[in-house]
Structure formats: structure tokens, C-alpha cells
mmCIF file of N, CA and C in Angstrom:
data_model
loop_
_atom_site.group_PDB
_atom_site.id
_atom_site.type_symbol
_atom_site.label_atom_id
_atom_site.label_comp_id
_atom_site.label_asym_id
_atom_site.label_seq_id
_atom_site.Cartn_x
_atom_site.Cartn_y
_atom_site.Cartn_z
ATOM 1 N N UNK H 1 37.332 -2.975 3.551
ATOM 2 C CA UNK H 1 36.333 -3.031 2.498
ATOM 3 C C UNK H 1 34.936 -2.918 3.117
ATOM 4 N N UNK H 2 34.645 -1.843 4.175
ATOM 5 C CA UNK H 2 33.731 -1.883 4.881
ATOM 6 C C UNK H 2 32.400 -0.727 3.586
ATOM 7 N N UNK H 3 31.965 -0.041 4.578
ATOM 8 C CA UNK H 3 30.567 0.241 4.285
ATOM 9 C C UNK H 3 31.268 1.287 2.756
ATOM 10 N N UNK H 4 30.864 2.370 2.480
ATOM 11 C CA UNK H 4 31.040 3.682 1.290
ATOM 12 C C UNK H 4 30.958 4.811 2.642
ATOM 13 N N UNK H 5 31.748 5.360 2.268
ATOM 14 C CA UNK H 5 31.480 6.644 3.583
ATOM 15 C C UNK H 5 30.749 7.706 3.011
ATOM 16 N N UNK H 6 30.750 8.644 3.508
ATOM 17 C CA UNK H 6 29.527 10.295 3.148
ATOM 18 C C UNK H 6 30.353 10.239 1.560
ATOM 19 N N UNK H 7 31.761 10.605 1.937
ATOM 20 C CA UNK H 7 32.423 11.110 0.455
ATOM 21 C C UNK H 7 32.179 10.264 -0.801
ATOM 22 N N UNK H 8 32.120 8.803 -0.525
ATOM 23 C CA UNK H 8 31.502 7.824 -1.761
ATOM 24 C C UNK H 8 29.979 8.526 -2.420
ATOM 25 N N UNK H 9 29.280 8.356 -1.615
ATOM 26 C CA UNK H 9 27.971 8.450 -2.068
ATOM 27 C C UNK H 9 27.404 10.569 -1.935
ATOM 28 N N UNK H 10 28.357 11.183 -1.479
ATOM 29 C CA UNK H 10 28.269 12.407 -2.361
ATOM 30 C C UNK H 10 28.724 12.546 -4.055
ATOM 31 N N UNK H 11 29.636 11.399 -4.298
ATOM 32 C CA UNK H 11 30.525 11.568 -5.548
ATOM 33 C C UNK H 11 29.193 10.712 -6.356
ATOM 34 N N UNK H 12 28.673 10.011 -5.784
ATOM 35 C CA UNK H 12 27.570 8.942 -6.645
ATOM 36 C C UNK H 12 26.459 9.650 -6.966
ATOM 37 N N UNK H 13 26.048 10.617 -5.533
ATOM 38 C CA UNK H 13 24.954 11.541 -5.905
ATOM 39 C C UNK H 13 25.465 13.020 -7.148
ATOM 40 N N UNK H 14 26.296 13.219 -6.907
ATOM 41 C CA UNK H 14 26.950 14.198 -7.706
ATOM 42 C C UNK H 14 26.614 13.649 -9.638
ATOM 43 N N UNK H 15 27.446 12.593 -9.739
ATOM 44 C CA UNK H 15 26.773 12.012 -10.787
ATOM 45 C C UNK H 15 25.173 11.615 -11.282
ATOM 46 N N UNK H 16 25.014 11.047 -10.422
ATOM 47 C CA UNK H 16 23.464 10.872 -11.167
ATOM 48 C C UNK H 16 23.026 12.435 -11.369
ATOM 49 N N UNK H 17 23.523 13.316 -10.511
ATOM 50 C CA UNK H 17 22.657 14.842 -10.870
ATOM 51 C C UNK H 17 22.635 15.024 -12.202
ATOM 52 N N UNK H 18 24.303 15.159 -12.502
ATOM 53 C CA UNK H 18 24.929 15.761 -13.768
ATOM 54 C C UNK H 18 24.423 14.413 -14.964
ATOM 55 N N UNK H 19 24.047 13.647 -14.815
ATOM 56 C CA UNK H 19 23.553 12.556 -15.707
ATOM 57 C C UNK H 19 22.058 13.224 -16.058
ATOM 58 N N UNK H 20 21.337 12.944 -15.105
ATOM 59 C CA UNK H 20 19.962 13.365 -15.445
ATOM 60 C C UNK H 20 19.110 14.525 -15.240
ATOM 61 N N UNK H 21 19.982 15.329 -14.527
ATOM 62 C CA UNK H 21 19.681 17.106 -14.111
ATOM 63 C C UNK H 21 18.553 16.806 -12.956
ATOM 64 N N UNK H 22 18.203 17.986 -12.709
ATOM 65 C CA UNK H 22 17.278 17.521 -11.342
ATOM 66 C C UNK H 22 15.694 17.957 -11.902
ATOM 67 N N UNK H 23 15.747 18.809 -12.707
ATOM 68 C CA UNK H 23 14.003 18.714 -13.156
ATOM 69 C C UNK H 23 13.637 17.083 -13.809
ATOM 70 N N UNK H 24 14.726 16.407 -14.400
ATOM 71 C CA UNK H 24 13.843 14.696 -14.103
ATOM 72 C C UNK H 24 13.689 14.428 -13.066
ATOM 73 N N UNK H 25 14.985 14.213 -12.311
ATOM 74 C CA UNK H 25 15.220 13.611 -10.947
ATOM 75 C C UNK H 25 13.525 13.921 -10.268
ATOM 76 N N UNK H 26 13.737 15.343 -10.091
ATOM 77 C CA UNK H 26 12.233 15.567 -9.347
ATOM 78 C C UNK H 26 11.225 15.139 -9.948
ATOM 79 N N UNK H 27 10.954 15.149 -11.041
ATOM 80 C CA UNK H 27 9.529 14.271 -11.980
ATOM 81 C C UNK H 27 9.214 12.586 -11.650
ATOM 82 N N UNK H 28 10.747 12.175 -11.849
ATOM 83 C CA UNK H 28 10.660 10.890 -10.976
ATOM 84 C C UNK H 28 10.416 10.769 -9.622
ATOM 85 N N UNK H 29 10.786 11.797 -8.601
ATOM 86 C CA UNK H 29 10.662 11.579 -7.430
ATOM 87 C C UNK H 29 8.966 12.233 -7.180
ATOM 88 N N UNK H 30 8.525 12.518 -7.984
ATOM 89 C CA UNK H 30 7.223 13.406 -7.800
ATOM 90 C C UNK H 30 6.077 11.630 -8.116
ATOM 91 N N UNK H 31 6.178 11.893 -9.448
ATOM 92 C CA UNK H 31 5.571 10.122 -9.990
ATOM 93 C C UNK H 31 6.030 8.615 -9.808
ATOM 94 N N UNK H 32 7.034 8.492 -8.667
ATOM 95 C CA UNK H 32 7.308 7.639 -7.611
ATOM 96 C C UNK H 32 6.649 8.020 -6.178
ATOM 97 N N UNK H 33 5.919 9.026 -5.797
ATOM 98 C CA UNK H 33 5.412 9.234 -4.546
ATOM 99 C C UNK H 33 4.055 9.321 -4.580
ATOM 100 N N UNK H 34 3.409 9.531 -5.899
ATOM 101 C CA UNK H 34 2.145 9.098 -6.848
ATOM 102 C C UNK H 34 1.768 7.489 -6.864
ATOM 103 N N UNK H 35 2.983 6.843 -7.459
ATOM 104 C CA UNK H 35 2.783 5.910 -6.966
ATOM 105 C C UNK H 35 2.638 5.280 -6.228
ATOM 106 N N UNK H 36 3.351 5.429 -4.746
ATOM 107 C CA UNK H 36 3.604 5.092 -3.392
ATOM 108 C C UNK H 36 1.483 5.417 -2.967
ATOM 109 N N UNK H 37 1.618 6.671 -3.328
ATOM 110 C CA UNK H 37 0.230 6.940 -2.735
ATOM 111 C C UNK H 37 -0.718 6.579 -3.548
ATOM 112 N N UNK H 38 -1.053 5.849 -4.817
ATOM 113 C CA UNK H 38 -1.888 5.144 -5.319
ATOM 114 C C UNK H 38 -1.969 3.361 -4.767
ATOM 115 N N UNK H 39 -0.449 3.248 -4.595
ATOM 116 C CA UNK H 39 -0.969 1.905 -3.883
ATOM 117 C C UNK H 39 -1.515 1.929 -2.644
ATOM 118 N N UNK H 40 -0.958 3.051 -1.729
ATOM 119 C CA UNK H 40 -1.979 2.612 -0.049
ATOM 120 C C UNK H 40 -3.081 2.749 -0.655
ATOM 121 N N UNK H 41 -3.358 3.889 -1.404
ATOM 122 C CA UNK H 41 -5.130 3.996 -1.526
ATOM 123 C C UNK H 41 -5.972 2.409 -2.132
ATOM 124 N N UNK H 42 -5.212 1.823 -2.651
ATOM 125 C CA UNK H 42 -5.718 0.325 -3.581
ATOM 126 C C UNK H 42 -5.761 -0.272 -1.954
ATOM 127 N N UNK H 43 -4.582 -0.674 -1.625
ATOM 128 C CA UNK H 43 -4.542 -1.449 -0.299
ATOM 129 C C UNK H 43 -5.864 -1.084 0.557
ATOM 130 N N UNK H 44 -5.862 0.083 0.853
ATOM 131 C CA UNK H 44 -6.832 0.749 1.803
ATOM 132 C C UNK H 44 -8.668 0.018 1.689
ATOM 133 N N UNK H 45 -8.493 0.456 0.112
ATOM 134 C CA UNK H 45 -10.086 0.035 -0.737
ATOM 135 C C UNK H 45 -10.369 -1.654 -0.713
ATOM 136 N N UNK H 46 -9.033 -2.259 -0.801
ATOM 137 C CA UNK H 46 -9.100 -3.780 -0.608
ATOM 138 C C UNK H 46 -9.830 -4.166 0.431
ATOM 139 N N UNK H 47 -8.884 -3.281 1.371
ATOM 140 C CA UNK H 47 -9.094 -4.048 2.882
ATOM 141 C C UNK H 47 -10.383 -3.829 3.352
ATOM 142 N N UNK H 48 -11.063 -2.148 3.298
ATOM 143 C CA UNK H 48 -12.473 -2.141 3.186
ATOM 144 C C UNK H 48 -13.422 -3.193 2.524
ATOM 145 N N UNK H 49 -13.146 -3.450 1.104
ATOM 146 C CA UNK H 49 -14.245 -4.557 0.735
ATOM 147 C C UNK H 49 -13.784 -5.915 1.152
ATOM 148 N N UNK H 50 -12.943 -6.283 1.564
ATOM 149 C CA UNK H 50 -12.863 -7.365 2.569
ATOM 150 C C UNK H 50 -13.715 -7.436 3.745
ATOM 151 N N UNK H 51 -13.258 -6.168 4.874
ATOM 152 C CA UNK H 51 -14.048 -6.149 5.629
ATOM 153 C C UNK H 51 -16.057 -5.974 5.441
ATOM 154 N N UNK H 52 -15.928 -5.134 4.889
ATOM 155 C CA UNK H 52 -17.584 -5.102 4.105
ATOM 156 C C UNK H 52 -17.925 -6.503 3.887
ATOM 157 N N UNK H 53 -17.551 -6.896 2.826
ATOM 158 C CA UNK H 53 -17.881 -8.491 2.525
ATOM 159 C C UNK H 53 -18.041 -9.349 3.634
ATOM 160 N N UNK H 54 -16.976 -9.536 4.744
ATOM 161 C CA UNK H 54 -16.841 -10.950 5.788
ATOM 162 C C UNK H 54 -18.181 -10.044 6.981
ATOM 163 N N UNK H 55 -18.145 -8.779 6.885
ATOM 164 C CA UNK H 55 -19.314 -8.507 7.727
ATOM 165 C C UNK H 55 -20.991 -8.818 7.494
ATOM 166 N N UNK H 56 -20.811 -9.010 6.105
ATOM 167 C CA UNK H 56 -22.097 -8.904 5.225
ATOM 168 C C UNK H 56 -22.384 -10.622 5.426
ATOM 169 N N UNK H 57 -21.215 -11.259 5.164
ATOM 170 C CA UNK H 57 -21.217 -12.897 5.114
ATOM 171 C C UNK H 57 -21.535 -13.282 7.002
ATOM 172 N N UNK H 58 -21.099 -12.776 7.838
ATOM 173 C CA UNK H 58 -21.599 -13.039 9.165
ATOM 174 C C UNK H 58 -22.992 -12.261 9.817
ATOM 175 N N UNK H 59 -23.328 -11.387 8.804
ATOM 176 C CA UNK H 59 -24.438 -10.506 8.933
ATOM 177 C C UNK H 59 -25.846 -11.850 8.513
ATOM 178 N N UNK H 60 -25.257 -12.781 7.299
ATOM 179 C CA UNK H 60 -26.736 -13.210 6.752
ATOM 180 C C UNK H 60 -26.496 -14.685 7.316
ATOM 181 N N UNK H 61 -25.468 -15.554 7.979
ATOM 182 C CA UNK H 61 -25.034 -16.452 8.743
ATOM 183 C C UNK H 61 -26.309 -16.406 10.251
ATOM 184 N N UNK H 62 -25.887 -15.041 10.751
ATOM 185 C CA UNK H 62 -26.679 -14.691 11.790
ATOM 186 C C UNK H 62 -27.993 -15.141 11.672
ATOM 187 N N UNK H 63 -28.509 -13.988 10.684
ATOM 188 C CA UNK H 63 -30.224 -13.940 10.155
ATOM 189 C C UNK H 63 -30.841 -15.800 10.170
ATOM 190 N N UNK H 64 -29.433 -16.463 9.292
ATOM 191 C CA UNK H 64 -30.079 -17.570 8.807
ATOM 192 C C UNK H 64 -30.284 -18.593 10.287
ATOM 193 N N UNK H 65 -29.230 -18.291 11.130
ATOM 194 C CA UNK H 65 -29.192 -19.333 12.626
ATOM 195 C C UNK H 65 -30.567 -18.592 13.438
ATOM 196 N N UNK H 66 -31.060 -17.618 12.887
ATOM 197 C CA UNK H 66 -32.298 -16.958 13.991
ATOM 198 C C UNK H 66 -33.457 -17.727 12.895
ATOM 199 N N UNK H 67 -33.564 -17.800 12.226
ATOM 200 C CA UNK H 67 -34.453 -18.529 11.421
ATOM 201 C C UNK H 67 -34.490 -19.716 11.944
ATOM 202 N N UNK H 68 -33.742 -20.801 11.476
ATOM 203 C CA UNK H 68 -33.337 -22.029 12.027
ATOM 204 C C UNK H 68 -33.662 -22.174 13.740
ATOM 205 N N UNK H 69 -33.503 -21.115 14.253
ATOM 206 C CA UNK H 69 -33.948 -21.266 15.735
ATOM 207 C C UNK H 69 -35.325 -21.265 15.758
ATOM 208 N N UNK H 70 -35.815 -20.314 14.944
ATOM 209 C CA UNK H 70 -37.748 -20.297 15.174
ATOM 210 C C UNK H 70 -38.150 -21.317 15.207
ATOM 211 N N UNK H 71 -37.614 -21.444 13.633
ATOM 212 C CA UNK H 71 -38.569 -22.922 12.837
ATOM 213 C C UNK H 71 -38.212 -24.429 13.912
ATOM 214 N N UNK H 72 -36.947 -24.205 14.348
ATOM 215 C CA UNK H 72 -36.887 -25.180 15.445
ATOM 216 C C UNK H 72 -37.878 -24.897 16.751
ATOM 217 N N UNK H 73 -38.272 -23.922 17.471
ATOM 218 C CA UNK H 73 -39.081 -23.402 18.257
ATOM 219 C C UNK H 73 -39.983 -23.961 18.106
ATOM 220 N N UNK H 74 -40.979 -23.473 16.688
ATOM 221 C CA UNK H 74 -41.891 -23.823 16.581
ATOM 222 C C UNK H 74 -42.484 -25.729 15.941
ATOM 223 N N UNK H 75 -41.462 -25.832 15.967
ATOM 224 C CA UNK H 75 -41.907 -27.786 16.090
ATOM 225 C C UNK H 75 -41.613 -28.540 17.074
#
């Protein structure tokens, strides 16, 4: 009762063909790879305004400890 061999899953692919013909099949496989590539692009844009943001937040951290150093300087 081990794995399905080639001949199982030719007989499985054989069916789904004759079930749904292949101009769906391909529409699905076209707007499943749409999808695939709309999420990296989301992921991608995330991770940019993450990074943007924590650079921007250690960008005015900086500014504010060089301030704090003057005003300490100067008293």
C-alpha cells in the first residue's frame, strides 16, 4: 500500500482532463500563476515599506541623539 505509481496518476490526470477540458485547466493554471505573482509583488512592497520606515525611524533617532549631544556640549 505504498506510494501511486506513474500509471495511478496518469489515469487521475487523464480524468481531470476529460472532466474539465484543458482550455479551463489552462485558465486556471494561467490565474493561479497571476496569483502566485501578485502575492510576491505584495510581499516585495511590504518588505520595502518596512525597510523604508525602520530606516526613516533610525534616520530621526540619529538626528535627535546629535541634538541632545550639542545641547549637552553646550552646558
Amino acid at each position: 500500500m505504498g506510494s501511486f505509481s506513474i500509471w495511478h496518476w496518469l489515469i487521475v490526470l487523464l480524468i481531470v482532463v476529460l472532466v474539465f477540458g484543458t482550455k479551463k485547466l489552462r485558465n486556471i493554471g494561467s490565474d493561479l500563476g497571476g496569483a502566485v505573482k501578485g502575492f510576491k509583488e505584495g510581499v516585495k512592497t511590504a518588505d520595502e515599506e518596512v525597510l523604508s520606515s525602520v530606516s526613516h525611524e533610525a534616520g530621526a533617532r540619529t538626528i535627535e541623539a546629535d541634538a541632545r549631544e550639542k545641547a549637552q556640549s553646550k552646558s
